[in-house]
Coordinates of N, CA, C and O in Angstrom, one line a residue:
M1 N 200.2 -112.4 30.8 CA 198.9 -112.9 31.4 C 199.2 -114.3 32.0 O 199.9 -115.1 31.4
N2 N 198.7 -114.5 33.2 CA 199.1 -115.8 33.8 C 197.7 -116.7 33.7 O 197.1 -116.9 34.8
F3 N 197.6 -117.4 32.6 CA 196.3 -118.3 32.5 C 197.0 -119.6 32.3 O 198.0 -119.8 31.8
D4 N 196.2 -120.7 32.6 CA 196.6 -122.1 32.3 C 196.8 -122.3 30.9 O 195.9 -121.9 30.2
Q5 N 198.0 -122.6 30.6 CA 198.1 -122.7 29.2 C 199.2 -123.9 28.8 O 199.7 -124.5 29.8
Y6 N 199.3 -124.4 27.6 CA 200.3 -125.4 27.2 C 201.7 -124.7 27.0 O 201.8 -123.6 26.8
N7 N 202.6 -125.7 27.1 CA 204.0 -125.2 26.8 C 204.2 -125.3 25.3 O 204.3 -126.4 24.9
A8 N 204.4 -124.1 24.7 CA 204.6 -124.1 23.3 C 206.0 -124.0 22.9 O 206.8 -123.2 23.5
T9 N 206.5 -124.8 22.0 CA 207.9 -124.4 21.5 C 207.9 -123.7 20.2 O 207.0 -123.9 19.3
S10 N 209.0 -122.9 20.2 CA 208.9 -122.0 19.0 C 210.1 -122.3 18.0 O 211.2 -122.8 18.5
S11 N 209.9 -121.8 16.8 CA 210.9 -121.8 15.9 C 212.0 -120.8 16.1 O 211.6 -119.8 17.0
S12 N 213.1 -120.7 15.6 CA 214.0 -119.7 15.9 C 213.7 -118.4 15.4 O 214.1 -117.4 16.1
E13 N 212.8 -118.2 14.4 CA 212.4 -117.0 14.0 C 211.0 -116.5 14.8 O 210.5 -115.3 14.5
H14 N 210.6 -117.4 15.5 CA 209.1 -117.1 16.4 C 208.0 -117.0 15.6 O 207.1 -116.3 15.8
T15 N 208.1 -117.6 14.3 CA 207.0 -117.6 13.3 C 206.2 -118.9 13.4 O 205.1 -119.0 12.7
E16 N 206.6 -119.8 14.0 CA 206.0 -121.1 14.1 C 206.1 -121.6 15.6 O 207.1 -121.6 16.2
Y17 N 204.9 -122.0 16.1 CA 204.9 -122.7 17.4 C 204.3 -123.9 17.5 O 203.2 -124.2 16.7
H18 N 204.6 -125.1 18.5 CA 204.0 -126.2 18.4 C 203.7 -126.6 19.9 O 204.3 -126.2 20.8
F19 N 202.5 -127.2 20.1 CA 202.3 -127.8 21.5 C 201.1 -128.7 21.3 O 200.7 -129.1 20.1
T20 N 200.9 -129.5 22.3 CA 200.0 -130.7 22.2 C 198.8 -130.4 23.2 O 199.0 -130.1 24.4
S21 N 197.4 -130.6 22.6 CA 196.3 -130.4 23.4 C 196.0 -131.8 24.0 O 196.2 -132.7 23.3
T22 N 195.9 -131.8 25.4 CA 195.8 -133.2 26.0 C 194.4 -133.1 26.8 O 194.1 -132.1 27.5
G23 N 193.5 -134.2 26.5 CA 192.3 -134.3 27.4 C 191.6 -135.5 27.1 O 192.4 -136.6 26.7
P24 N 190.3 -135.6 27.4 CA 189.6 -136.9 27.4 C 189.6 -137.6 25.9 O 189.4 -138.7 25.8
K25 N 189.7 -136.8 25.0 CA 189.7 -137.3 23.6 C 191.0 -137.7 23.0 O 191.1 -138.2 22.0
G26 N 192.0 -137.4 23.8 CA 193.4 -137.8 23.5 C 194.3 -136.7 23.4 O 194.0 -135.5 23.8
D27 N 195.4 -136.9 22.9 CA 196.4 -136.0 22.5 C 196.5 -135.4 21.0 O 196.5 -136.3 20.2
F28 N 196.5 -134.0 20.9 CA 196.4 -133.6 19.6 C 197.5 -132.6 19.2 O 197.5 -131.6 20.0
P29 N 198.5 -132.9 18.4 CA 199.5 -131.9 18.2 C 198.7 -130.7 17.4 O 198.1 -130.6 16.5
K30 N 199.3 -129.4 17.8 CA 198.7 -128.2 17.4 C 199.7 -127.3 16.8 O 200.9 -127.4 17.2
I31 N 199.6 -126.5 15.9 CA 200.5 -125.6 15.3 C 200.0 -124.3 15.3 O 198.7 -124.0 14.9
I32 N 200.8 -123.3 15.4 CA 200.5 -121.8 15.4 C 201.5 -121.2 14.4 O 202.7 -121.4 14.7
Q33 N 201.0 -120.6 13.2 CA 202.0 -120.0 12.3 C 201.8 -118.6 12.2 O 200.5 -118.1 12.1
Y34 N 202.6 -117.7 12.3 CA 202.8 -116.3 11.8 C 203.2 -116.2 10.4 O 204.4 -116.4 10.1
T35 N 202.5 -115.6 9.5 CA 202.9 -115.5 8.0 C 202.7 -113.9 7.7 O 201.6 -113.3 7.9
Y36 N 203.7 -113.4 7.2 CA 203.7 -112.0 6.6 C 203.0 -111.8 5.4 O 203.1 -112.6 4.4
V37 N 202.0 -110.9 5.4 CA 201.2 -110.7 4.1 C 201.7 -109.3 3.7 O 201.2 -108.2 4.3
E38 N 202.5 -109.3 2.9 CA 203.2 -107.9 2.5 C 202.2 -106.8 2.0 O 202.2 -105.8 2.4
E39 N 201.1 -107.2 1.1 CA 200.2 -106.2 0.7 C 199.5 -105.5 1.8 O 199.0 -104.4 1.7
A40 N 199.1 -106.2 2.9 CA 198.5 -105.7 3.9 C 199.5 -105.2 5.1 O 199.1 -104.5 5.9
Q41 N 200.7 -105.5 5.0 CA 201.6 -105.2 6.0 C 201.3 -105.7 7.4 O 201.5 -104.9 8.4
V42 N 200.7 -106.9 7.5 CA 200.5 -107.4 8.7 C 201.0 -109.0 8.8 O 201.4 -109.4 7.8
Y43 N 201.1 -109.6 10.1 CA 201.4 -111.0 10.1 C 199.9 -111.6 10.3 O 199.2 -111.1 11.1
N44 N 199.7 -112.7 9.5 CA 198.4 -113.4 9.8 C 198.6 -114.5 10.9 O 199.7 -115.3 10.6
L45 N 197.9 -114.6 11.8 CA 198.0 -115.7 12.7 C 197.0 -116.7 12.3 O 195.8 -116.6 12.1
A46 N 197.6 -117.9 12.0 CA 196.9 -119.1 11.9 C 197.1 -120.2 12.7 O 198.4 -120.5 13.3
F47 N 196.1 -121.1 13.3 CA 196.6 -122.1 14.2 C 195.5 -123.1 14.0 O 194.5 -123.0 13.5
G48 N 195.8 -124.5 14.5 CA 194.9 -125.5 14.4 C 195.6 -126.8 14.7 O 196.9 -127.0 15.0
L49 N 195.1 -127.9 14.1 CA 195.5 -129.3 14.2 C 196.8 -129.3 13.3 O 196.7 -129.0 12.1
L50 N 197.8 -129.9 13.8 CA 199.0 -130.2 13.0 C 198.8 -131.4 12.0 O 198.6 -132.4 12.6
R51 N 198.6 -131.3 10.7 CA 198.6 -132.3 9.8 C 199.9 -133.1 9.6 O 200.9 -132.5 9.8
E52 N 199.8 -134.3 9.1 CA 201.0 -135.1 8.9 C 201.9 -134.5 8.1 O 203.1 -134.7 8.0
D53 N 201.3 -133.7 7.0 CA 202.3 -133.1 6.0 C 202.7 -131.7 6.4 O 203.4 -131.0 5.7
G54 N 202.6 -131.4 7.8 CA 203.0 -130.3 8.3 C 202.1 -128.9 8.2 O 202.5 -127.9 8.8
G55 N 201.0 -129.1 7.4 CA 200.0 -128.1 7.3 C 199.2 -127.8 8.5 O 199.3 -128.7 9.5
I56 N 198.2 -126.9 8.4 CA 197.3 -126.8 9.5 C 195.9 -127.1 9.1 O 195.5 -126.8 8.0
D57 N 195.2 -127.9 10.0 CA 193.7 -128.0 9.8 C 193.1 -127.2 10.7 O 193.0 -127.5 11.8
D58 N 192.6 -126.1 10.3 CA 191.9 -125.1 11.0 C 190.4 -125.3 11.2 O 189.8 -124.5 11.8
K59 N 190.0 -126.4 10.7 CA 188.6 -126.8 10.9 C 188.2 -127.9 11.9 O 187.1 -128.1 12.4
Y60 N 189.3 -128.7 12.0 CA 189.1 -130.0 12.9 C 188.8 -129.4 14.4 O 189.5 -128.7 14.9
R61 N 187.7 -130.0 15.0 CA 187.4 -129.7 16.4 C 187.8 -131.0 17.3 O 187.2 -132.0 17.1
T62 N 188.8 -130.7 18.1 CA 189.3 -131.7 19.1 C 188.2 -132.1 20.2 O 188.2 -133.2 20.7
A63 N 187.5 -131.1 20.7 CA 186.4 -131.4 21.6 C 187.1 -132.0 23.0 O 186.6 -132.9 23.5
N64 N 188.2 -131.5 23.3 CA 189.1 -131.9 24.4 C 188.8 -131.2 25.6 O 189.4 -131.4 26.7
G65 N 187.9 -130.4 25.7 CA 187.5 -129.5 26.8 C 188.6 -128.5 27.3 O 188.7 -128.1 28.4
D66 N 189.4 -128.1 26.5 CA 190.6 -127.3 26.7 C 190.7 -126.1 25.9 O 191.6 -125.2 25.8
T67 N 189.5 -125.4 25.5 CA 189.5 -124.2 24.5 C 190.2 -123.2 25.0 O 191.0 -122.6 24.4
E68 N 189.9 -122.8 26.4 CA 190.5 -121.6 26.9 C 191.9 -121.8 27.3 O 192.7 -120.8 27.0
K69 N 192.4 -123.0 27.6 CA 193.8 -123.2 27.6 C 194.5 -123.1 26.2 O 195.6 -122.5 26.1
I70 N 193.9 -123.7 25.2 CA 194.5 -123.4 23.9 C 194.5 -122.0 23.4 O 195.6 -121.6 22.9
L71 N 193.4 -121.2 23.7 CA 193.4 -119.9 23.3 C 194.4 -119.0 24.3 O 195.0 -118.1 23.7
A72 N 194.6 -119.5 25.4 CA 195.7 -118.8 26.2 C 197.0 -119.0 25.7 O 197.9 -118.2 25.8
T73 N 197.3 -120.3 25.2 CA 198.6 -120.6 24.5 C 198.7 -119.8 23.4 O 199.8 -119.2 23.1
V74 N 197.9 -119.7 22.6 CA 197.9 -118.8 21.2 C 198.0 -117.5 21.8 O 199.1 -116.7 21.1
G75 N 197.4 -116.9 22.8 CA 197.6 -115.5 23.3 C 199.1 -115.3 23.7 O 199.8 -114.3 23.5
N76 N 199.7 -116.3 24.4 CA 201.0 -116.1 24.9 C 202.0 -116.2 23.7 O 203.0 -115.4 23.8
T77 N 201.8 -116.9 22.6 CA 202.6 -116.8 21.5 C 202.6 -115.5 20.8 O 203.5 -114.9 20.2
V78 N 201.3 -114.8 20.8 CA 201.3 -113.5 20.2 C 202.2 -112.5 21.1 O 202.9 -111.7 20.5
L79 N 202.3 -112.7 22.4 CA 203.2 -111.9 23.2 C 204.5 -112.1 22.8 O 205.4 -111.3 22.5
S80 N 204.9 -113.5 22.7 CA 206.3 -114.0 22.3 C 206.7 -113.3 20.9 O 207.8 -112.7 20.5
F81 N 205.7 -113.6 19.9 CA 206.0 -113.2 18.6 C 206.1 -111.6 18.6 O 207.1 -111.1 17.8
T82 N 205.4 -110.9 19.2 CA 205.4 -109.4 19.0 C 206.5 -108.7 19.8 O 206.9 -107.6 19.6
E83 N 207.1 -109.7 20.7 CA 208.5 -109.2 21.3 C 209.5 -108.9 20.4 O 210.3 -108.1 20.2
K84 N 209.5 -109.9 19.4 CA 210.5 -110.2 18.4 C 210.2 -109.3 17.1 O 211.0 -108.7 16.6
Y85 N 208.8 -109.1 16.8 CA 208.3 -108.2 15.6 C 207.4 -107.2 16.3 O 206.2 -107.3 15.9
P86 N 207.9 -106.2 17.0 CA 206.9 -105.2 17.7 C 206.1 -104.2 16.8 O 205.2 -103.7 17.1
D87 N 206.6 -104.0 15.4 CA 206.1 -103.1 14.7 C 205.1 -103.3 13.6 O 204.7 -102.5 13.0
I88 N 204.8 -104.7 13.5 CA 204.0 -105.1 12.6 C 202.7 -105.8 13.2 O 202.7 -106.6 14.2
P89 N 201.5 -105.2 12.8 CA 200.2 -105.7 13.4 C 200.0 -107.2 13.2 O 200.6 -107.7 12.1
V90 N 199.4 -107.8 14.2 CA 198.9 -109.3 14.0 C 197.4 -109.4 13.7 O 196.6 -108.8 14.4
F91 N 197.0 -110.1 12.5 CA 195.8 -110.3 12.0 C 195.2 -111.6 12.3 O 196.0 -112.6 12.2
A92 N 193.9 -111.7 12.8 CA 193.3 -113.0 12.9 C 191.9 -113.0 12.6 O 191.3 -112.0 12.8
T93 N 191.4 -114.2 12.1 CA 189.9 -114.2 11.9 C 189.7 -115.8 12.2 O 190.7 -116.7 12.0
G94 N 188.6 -116.2 12.4 CA 188.3 -117.5 12.7 C 188.0 -118.2 11.2 O 187.8 -117.6 10.3
S95 N 188.1 -119.5 11.3 CA 188.0 -120.3 9.9 C 186.4 -120.5 9.6 O 186.1 -120.8 8.6
D96 N 185.6 -120.2 10.7 CA 184.1 -120.0 10.4 C 183.6 -119.1 11.4 O 184.4 -118.5 12.4
A97 N 182.3 -118.6 11.3 CA 181.7 -117.6 12.1 C 181.7 -118.1 13.6 O 181.7 -117.2 14.4
I98 N 181.6 -119.3 13.9 CA 181.7 -119.8 15.4 C 182.9 -119.5 15.9 O 182.9 -119.1 17.1
R99 N 184.0 -119.8 15.1 CA 185.4 -119.5 15.8 C 185.5 -118.1 15.9 O 186.1 -117.6 16.8
T100 N 185.2 -117.4 14.9 CA 185.3 -115.8 15.1 C 184.5 -115.4 16.2 O 185.0 -114.5 16.9
R101 N 183.4 -115.9 16.4 CA 182.7 -115.4 17.6 C 183.4 -115.8 18.8 O 183.3 -115.1 19.8
L102 N 183.9 -117.0 18.9 CA 184.6 -117.5 20.1 C 185.9 -116.5 20.3 O 186.0 -116.0 21.6
Y103 N 186.6 -116.1 19.5 CA 187.7 -115.2 19.4 C 187.2 -113.9 19.9 O 187.8 -113.3 20.9
R104 N 186.0 -113.4 19.4 CA 185.5 -112.2 20.1 C 185.2 -112.2 21.5 O 185.5 -111.4 22.3
R105 N 184.6 -113.3 21.9 CA 184.2 -113.5 23.4 C 185.4 -113.6 24.2 O 185.5 -113.0 25.2
M106 N 186.5 -114.2 23.7 CA 187.7 -114.2 24.5 C 188.4 -113.0 24.6 O 188.7 -112.5 25.8
L107 N 188.3 -112.3 23.5 CA 188.9 -110.8 23.5 C 188.1 -109.9 24.5 O 188.7 -109.1 25.1
S108 N 186.7 -110.1 24.5 CA 185.8 -109.4 25.5 C 186.1 -109.7 26.8 O 186.2 -108.7 27.6
L109 N 186.3 -110.9 27.2 CA 186.5 -111.5 28.5 C 187.7 -110.8 29.1 O 187.9 -110.5 30.3
Y110 N 188.9 -110.7 28.3 CA 190.1 -110.4 28.8 C 190.6 -109.0 28.2 O 191.7 -108.8 28.2
K111 N 189.6 -108.2 27.8 CA 189.9 -106.9 27.1 C 190.9 -106.0 27.9 O 191.8 -105.6 27.3
D112 N 190.6 -105.9 29.1 CA 191.5 -105.1 30.0 C 192.7 -105.5 30.2 O 193.8 -104.6 30.0
E113 N 193.0 -106.7 30.3 CA 194.1 -107.3 30.3 C 195.0 -107.2 29.1 O 196.1 -106.8 29.0
I114 N 194.3 -107.6 28.0 CA 195.0 -107.5 26.6 C 195.4 -106.0 26.4 O 196.5 -105.9 25.8
Q115 N 194.6 -105.2 26.6 CA 194.9 -103.7 26.3 C 195.9 -103.0 26.9 O 196.3 -102.1 26.8
K116 N 196.5 -103.7 28.2 CA 197.7 -103.3 28.6 C 199.0 -103.3 27.9 O 199.8 -102.6 28.0
T117 N 198.8 -104.3 26.9 CA 200.0 -104.7 26.1 C 199.7 -104.3 24.6 O 200.7 -103.9 23.9
F118 N 198.3 -104.4 24.1 CA 198.1 -104.2 22.7 C 196.9 -103.3 22.6 O 196.0 -103.2 23.4
S119 N 197.0 -102.7 21.4 CA 195.7 -101.9 20.8 C 195.1 -103.0 20.0 O 195.6 -103.8 19.2
V120 N 193.8 -103.1 20.2 CA 192.9 -104.1 19.6 C 192.0 -103.7 18.6 O 191.3 -102.5 19.1
Y121 N 191.8 -104.2 17.6 CA 190.8 -103.5 16.6 C 190.0 -104.6 16.0 O 190.4 -105.9 16.1
G122 N 188.8 -104.4 15.6 CA 187.8 -105.3 15.0 C 187.4 -104.8 13.7 O 187.2 -103.6 13.5
R123 N 187.2 -105.6 12.7 CA 186.8 -105.3 11.4 C 185.3 -105.7 11.3 O 184.9 -106.8 11.4
K124 N 184.7 -104.6 10.9 CA 183.1 -104.6 10.7 C 182.9 -103.8 9.2 O 183.2 -102.7 9.1
D125 N 182.1 -104.6 8.4 CA 181.7 -104.0 7.1 C 182.9 -103.4 6.3 O 182.9 -102.3 5.8
G126 N 184.1 -104.0 6.5 CA 185.3 -103.7 5.8 C 186.1 -102.7 6.4 O 187.0 -102.1 5.8
V127 N 185.6 -102.0 7.6 CA 186.4 -101.1 8.1 C 186.9 -101.5 9.6 O 186.1 -102.1 10.3
W128 N 188.1 -101.0 10.0 CA 188.7 -101.3 11.2 C 188.2 -100.3 12.2 O 188.2 -98.9 12.0
H129 N 187.8 -100.7 13.4 CA 187.3 -99.9 14.6 C 188.1 -100.4 15.9 O 188.4 -101.6 15.9
E130 N 188.3 -99.4 16.8 CA 188.7 -99.8 18.1 C 187.9 -100.9 18.6 O 186.5 -100.8 18.4
F131 N 188.3 -102.0 19.1 CA 187.5 -103.1 19.7 C 186.6 -102.7 20.8 O 187.0 -102.0 21.8
E132 N 185.4 -103.0 20.6 CA 184.4 -102.8 21.6 C 183.7 -104.2 21.9 O 183.4 -104.9 21.0
I133 N 183.2 -104.5 23.0 CA 182.5 -105.6 23.5 C 181.1 -105.6 22.8 O 180.5 -104.4 22.7
N134 N 180.6 -106.7 22.5 CA 179.2 -107.0 21.9 C 179.1 -106.4 20.5 O 178.0 -106.0 20.1
I135 N 180.3 -106.2 19.8 CA 180.0 -105.7 18.4 C 180.5 -107.0 17.5 O 181.5 -107.7 17.8
A136 N 179.8 -107.4 16.5 CA 180.2 -108.7 15.7 C 181.2 -108.1 14.7 O 180.8 -107.6 13.7
Y137 N 182.4 -108.4 15.0 CA 183.5 -108.3 13.9 C 183.6 -109.5 13.1 O 183.4 -110.6 13.6
D138 N 184.3 -109.3 11.9 CA 184.7 -110.5 11.3 C 186.1 -110.8 11.2 O 186.5 -111.7 10.6
A139 N 187.1 -109.9 11.8 CA 188.6 -110.1 11.8 C 189.0 -109.3 13.0 O 188.2 -108.2 13.4
F140 N 190.2 -109.5 13.4 CA 190.7 -108.8 14.5 C 192.2 -108.4 14.2 O 192.8 -109.1 13.5
L141 N 192.6 -107.5 14.7 CA 194.2 -106.9 14.5 C 194.3 -106.4 16.0 O 193.7 -105.7 16.6
V142 N 195.8 -106.9 16.2 CA 196.4 -106.4 17.5 C 197.7 -105.9 17.1 O 198.4 -106.1 16.2
I143 N 197.9 -104.7 17.8 CA 199.2 -103.9 17.6 C 199.9 -103.7 19.0 O 199.3 -103.1 19.8
R144 N 201.1 -104.1 19.0 CA 201.8 -104.0 20.4 C 202.1 -102.5 20.6 O 202.5 -101.8 20.0
R145 N 201.7 -102.4 22.0 CA 202.0 -100.8 22.4 C 203.5 -100.9 22.9 O 204.1 -101.9 23.3
K146 N 204.1 -99.7 22.9 CA 205.4 -99.5 23.2 C 205.4 -98.7 24.4 O 204.9 -97.4 24.0
G147 N 205.9 -98.9 25.5 CA 206.0 -98.0 26.7 C 204.6 -97.5 27.1 O 204.5 -96.4 27.6
G148 N 203.6 -98.3 27.0 CA 202.3 -98.0 27.2 C 201.6 -97.0 26.5 O 200.5 -96.6 26.7
K149 N 202.2 -96.8 25.3 CA 201.6 -95.7 24.4 C 201.4 -96.3 23.0 O 202.0 -97.4 22.6
F150 N 200.6 -95.8 22.2 CA 200.3 -96.2 20.8 C 201.5 -95.7 20.0 O 201.5 -94.4 19.8
D151 N 202.4 -96.4 19.4 CA 203.4 -95.9 18.5 C 202.8 -96.0 17.1 O 203.3 -95.4 16.2
T152 N 201.9 -96.9 17.0 CA 201.4 -97.2 15.5 C 199.8 -96.9 15.6 O 199.2 -97.6 16.5
E153 N 199.3 -96.1 15.0 CA 197.8 -95.8 14.9 C 197.3 -96.4 13.6 O 197.7 -96.3 12.4
L154 N 196.2 -97.2 13.7 CA 195.6 -97.8 12.6 C 194.6 -96.8 12.0 O 194.0 -96.1 12.7
K155 N 194.6 -96.7 10.7 CA 193.8 -95.8 9.9 C 192.3 -96.4 9.8 O 192.3 -97.6 9.4
T156 N 191.4 -95.7 10.2 CA 190.1 -96.0 10.1 C 189.5 -95.0 9.2 O 190.1 -94.0 9.0
S157 N 188.2 -95.2 8.7 CA 187.6 -94.1 7.9 C 187.4 -92.9 8.7 O 187.5 -91.7 8.0
A158 N 187.2 -92.9 10.0 CA 187.1 -91.8 10.8 C 188.4 -91.0 10.9 O 188.4 -89.7 10.7
N159 N 189.5 -91.6 11.1 CA 190.8 -91.0 11.1 C 191.2 -90.4 9.7 O 191.7 -89.3 9.7
E160 N 191.0 -91.0 8.6 CA 191.3 -90.5 7.3 C 190.6 -89.3 6.9 O 191.2 -88.6 6.2
E161 N 189.4 -89.1 7.4 CA 188.6 -87.9 7.1 C 189.1 -86.7 7.8 O 188.9 -85.5 7.2
E162 N 189.9 -86.8 8.9 CA 190.4 -85.6 9.8 C 191.6 -85.1 8.9 O 192.4 -85.5 8.3

């Protein structure tokens, strides 16, 4: 995707990325981390303000007017990350309902473009569904497509019944 984004630097394993949000409120160091969750067999995507101790503050709002640029940067790291780890889904949810809604809005706006590379799912009432616009999900999952096809199918309650 060719969207305005920040230049993020990656760790050698592609599990951590750093960039700086720049705007009228100042410069803010940001971090994106992918952490493997063994029991769920997914990578959890977390991002936010880089704290001095190296951790993530995912609640701080920089209000720098660059939300779409930040999310495009995060999206680009998902591309980079899944090139290195194509077989494991990436899980994401907002740190609060407002951010989760923002992620849903961005996935909805760019759904066609995103689905060229990823299968996208949303979780509602504890069940995963193929992502649809205007559905209030509480979490999201993307699985990289291989050769334009689904190599990995996510089990949903509908699939399990068949």
